[in-house]
PDB file of C-alpha atoms in Angstrom:
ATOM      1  CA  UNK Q   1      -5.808  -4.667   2.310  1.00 75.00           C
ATOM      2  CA  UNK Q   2      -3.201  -7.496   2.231  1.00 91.00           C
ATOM      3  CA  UNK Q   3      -5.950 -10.006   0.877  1.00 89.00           C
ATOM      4  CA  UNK Q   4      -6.349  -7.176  -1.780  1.00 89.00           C
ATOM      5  CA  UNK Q   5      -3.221  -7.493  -2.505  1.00 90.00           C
ATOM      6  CA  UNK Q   6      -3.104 -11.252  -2.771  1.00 88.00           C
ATOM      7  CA  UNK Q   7      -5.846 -11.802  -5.202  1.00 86.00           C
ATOM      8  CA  UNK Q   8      -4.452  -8.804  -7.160  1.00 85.00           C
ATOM      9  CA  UNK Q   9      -1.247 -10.961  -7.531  1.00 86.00           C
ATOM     10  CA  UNK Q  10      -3.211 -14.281  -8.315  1.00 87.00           C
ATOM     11  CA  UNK Q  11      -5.031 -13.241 -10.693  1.00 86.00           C
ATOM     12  CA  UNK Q  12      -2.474 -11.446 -12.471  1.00 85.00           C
ATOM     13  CA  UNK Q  13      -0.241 -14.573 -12.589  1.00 86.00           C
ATOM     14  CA  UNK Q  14      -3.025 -17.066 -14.088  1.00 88.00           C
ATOM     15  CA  UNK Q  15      -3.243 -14.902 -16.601  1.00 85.00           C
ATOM     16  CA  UNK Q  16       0.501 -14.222 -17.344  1.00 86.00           C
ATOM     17  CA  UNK Q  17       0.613 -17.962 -17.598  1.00 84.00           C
ATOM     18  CA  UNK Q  18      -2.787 -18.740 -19.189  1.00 83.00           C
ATOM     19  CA  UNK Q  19      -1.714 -16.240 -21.865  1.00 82.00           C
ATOM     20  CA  UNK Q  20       2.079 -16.830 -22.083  1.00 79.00           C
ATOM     21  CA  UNK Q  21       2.876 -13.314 -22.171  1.00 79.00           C
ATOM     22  CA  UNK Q  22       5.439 -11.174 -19.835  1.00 80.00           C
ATOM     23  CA  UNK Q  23       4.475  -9.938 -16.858  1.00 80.00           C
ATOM     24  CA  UNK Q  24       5.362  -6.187 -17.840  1.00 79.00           C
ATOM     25  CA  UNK Q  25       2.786  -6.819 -20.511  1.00 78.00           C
ATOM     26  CA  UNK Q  26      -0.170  -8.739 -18.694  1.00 81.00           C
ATOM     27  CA  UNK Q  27       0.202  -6.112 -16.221  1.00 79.00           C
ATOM     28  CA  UNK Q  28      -0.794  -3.337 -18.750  1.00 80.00           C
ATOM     29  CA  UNK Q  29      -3.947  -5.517 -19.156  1.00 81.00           C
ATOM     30  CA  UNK Q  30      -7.213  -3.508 -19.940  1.00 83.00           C
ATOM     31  CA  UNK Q  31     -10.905  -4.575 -19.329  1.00 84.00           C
ATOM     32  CA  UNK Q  32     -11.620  -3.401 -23.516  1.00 87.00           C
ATOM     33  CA  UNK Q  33      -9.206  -6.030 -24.369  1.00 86.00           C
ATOM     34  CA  UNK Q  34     -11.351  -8.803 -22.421  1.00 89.00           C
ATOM     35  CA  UNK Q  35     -14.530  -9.866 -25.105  1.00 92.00           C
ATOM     36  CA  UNK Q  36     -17.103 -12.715 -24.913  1.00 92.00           C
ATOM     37  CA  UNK Q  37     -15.843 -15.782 -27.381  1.00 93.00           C
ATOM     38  CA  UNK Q  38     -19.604 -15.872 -29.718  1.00 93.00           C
ATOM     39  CA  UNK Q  39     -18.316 -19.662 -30.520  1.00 92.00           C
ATOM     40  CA  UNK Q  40     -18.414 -21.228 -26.899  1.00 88.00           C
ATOM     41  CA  UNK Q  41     -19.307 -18.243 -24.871  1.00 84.00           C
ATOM     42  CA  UNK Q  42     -20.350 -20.683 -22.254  1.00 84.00           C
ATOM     43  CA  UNK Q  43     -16.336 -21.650 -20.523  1.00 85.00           C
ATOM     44  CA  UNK Q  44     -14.412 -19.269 -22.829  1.00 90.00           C
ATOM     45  CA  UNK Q  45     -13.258 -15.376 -23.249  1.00 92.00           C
ATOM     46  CA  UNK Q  46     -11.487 -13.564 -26.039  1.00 93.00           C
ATOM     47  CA  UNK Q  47      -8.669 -11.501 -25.000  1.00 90.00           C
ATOM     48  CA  UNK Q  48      -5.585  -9.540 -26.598  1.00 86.00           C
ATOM     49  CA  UNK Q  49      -2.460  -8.431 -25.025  1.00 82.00           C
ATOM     50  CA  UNK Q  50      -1.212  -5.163 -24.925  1.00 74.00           C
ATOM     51  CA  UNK Q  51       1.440  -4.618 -27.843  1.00 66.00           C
ATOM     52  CA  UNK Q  52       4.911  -5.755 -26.764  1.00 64.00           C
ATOM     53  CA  UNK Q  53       8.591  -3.794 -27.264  1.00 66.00           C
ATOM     54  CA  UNK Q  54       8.827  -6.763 -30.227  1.00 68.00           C
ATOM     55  CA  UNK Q  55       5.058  -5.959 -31.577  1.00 68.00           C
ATOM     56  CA  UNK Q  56       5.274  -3.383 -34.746  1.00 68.00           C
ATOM     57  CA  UNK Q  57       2.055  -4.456 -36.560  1.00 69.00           C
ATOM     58  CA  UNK Q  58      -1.704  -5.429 -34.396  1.00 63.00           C
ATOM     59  CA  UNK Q  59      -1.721  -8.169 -36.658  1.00 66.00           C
ATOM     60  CA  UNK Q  60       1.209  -9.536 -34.703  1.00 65.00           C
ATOM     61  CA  UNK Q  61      -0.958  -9.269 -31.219  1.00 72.00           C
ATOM     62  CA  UNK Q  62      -3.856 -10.923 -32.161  1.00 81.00           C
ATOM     63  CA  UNK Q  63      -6.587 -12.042 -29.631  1.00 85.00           C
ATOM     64  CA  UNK Q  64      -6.093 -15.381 -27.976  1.00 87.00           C
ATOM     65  CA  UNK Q  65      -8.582 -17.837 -26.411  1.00 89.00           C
ATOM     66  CA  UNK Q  66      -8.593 -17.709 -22.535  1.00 89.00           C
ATOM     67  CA  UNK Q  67     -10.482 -21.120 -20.935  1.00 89.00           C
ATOM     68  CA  UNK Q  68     -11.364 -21.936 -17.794  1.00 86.00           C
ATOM     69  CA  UNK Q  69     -10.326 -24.455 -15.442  1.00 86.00           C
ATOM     70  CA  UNK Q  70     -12.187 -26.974 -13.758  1.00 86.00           C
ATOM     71  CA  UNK Q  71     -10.261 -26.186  -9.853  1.00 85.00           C
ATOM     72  CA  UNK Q  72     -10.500 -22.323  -8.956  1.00 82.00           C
ATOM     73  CA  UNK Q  73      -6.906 -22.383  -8.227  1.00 82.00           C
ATOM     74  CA  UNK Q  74      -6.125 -22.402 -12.060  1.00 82.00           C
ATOM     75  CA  UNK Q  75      -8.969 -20.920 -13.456  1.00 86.00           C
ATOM     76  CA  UNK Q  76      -8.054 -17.750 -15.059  1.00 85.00           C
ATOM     77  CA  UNK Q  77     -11.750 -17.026 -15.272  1.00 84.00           C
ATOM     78  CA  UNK Q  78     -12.641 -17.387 -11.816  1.00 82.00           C
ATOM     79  CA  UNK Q  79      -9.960 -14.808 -11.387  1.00 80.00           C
ATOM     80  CA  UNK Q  80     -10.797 -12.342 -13.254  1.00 71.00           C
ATOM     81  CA  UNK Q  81     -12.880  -8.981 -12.261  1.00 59.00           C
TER      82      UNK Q  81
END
């Protein structure tokens, strides 16, 4: 249960960081907000944050790029379920 816990908190960190978002809102972080990048599908992912306090428009939270890293202790991808 603790290593649960652990990787939870990892993964949820990268991608706080990878995305530079707040944690409030990386923790609201949905699986339908996670797509396949059609342009380099083969080390990228498409993703969009959950709309901030700040966010009034979705063209204001548009999707971002999320890339991998080449050591697993970075790699946002690796980290993801």
């Amino acid at each position: 249960e603790q290593e649960e816990i652990r990787l939870f908190l990892a993964a949820i960190y990268r991608l706080q960081m990878s995305m530079v978002g707040r944690i409030d809102d990386t923790s609201k972080a949905l699986c339908e907000n996670l797509t396949p990048n059609n342009q380099h599908s083969e080390f990228s992912l498409l993703f969009r944050l959950c709309w901030s306090k700040n966010v009034h428009e979705e063209r204001d939270a548009p999707q971002q790029i999320l890339l991998g890293a080449q050591h697993p202790a970075y790699c946002v991808l690796i980290a993801l379920p």
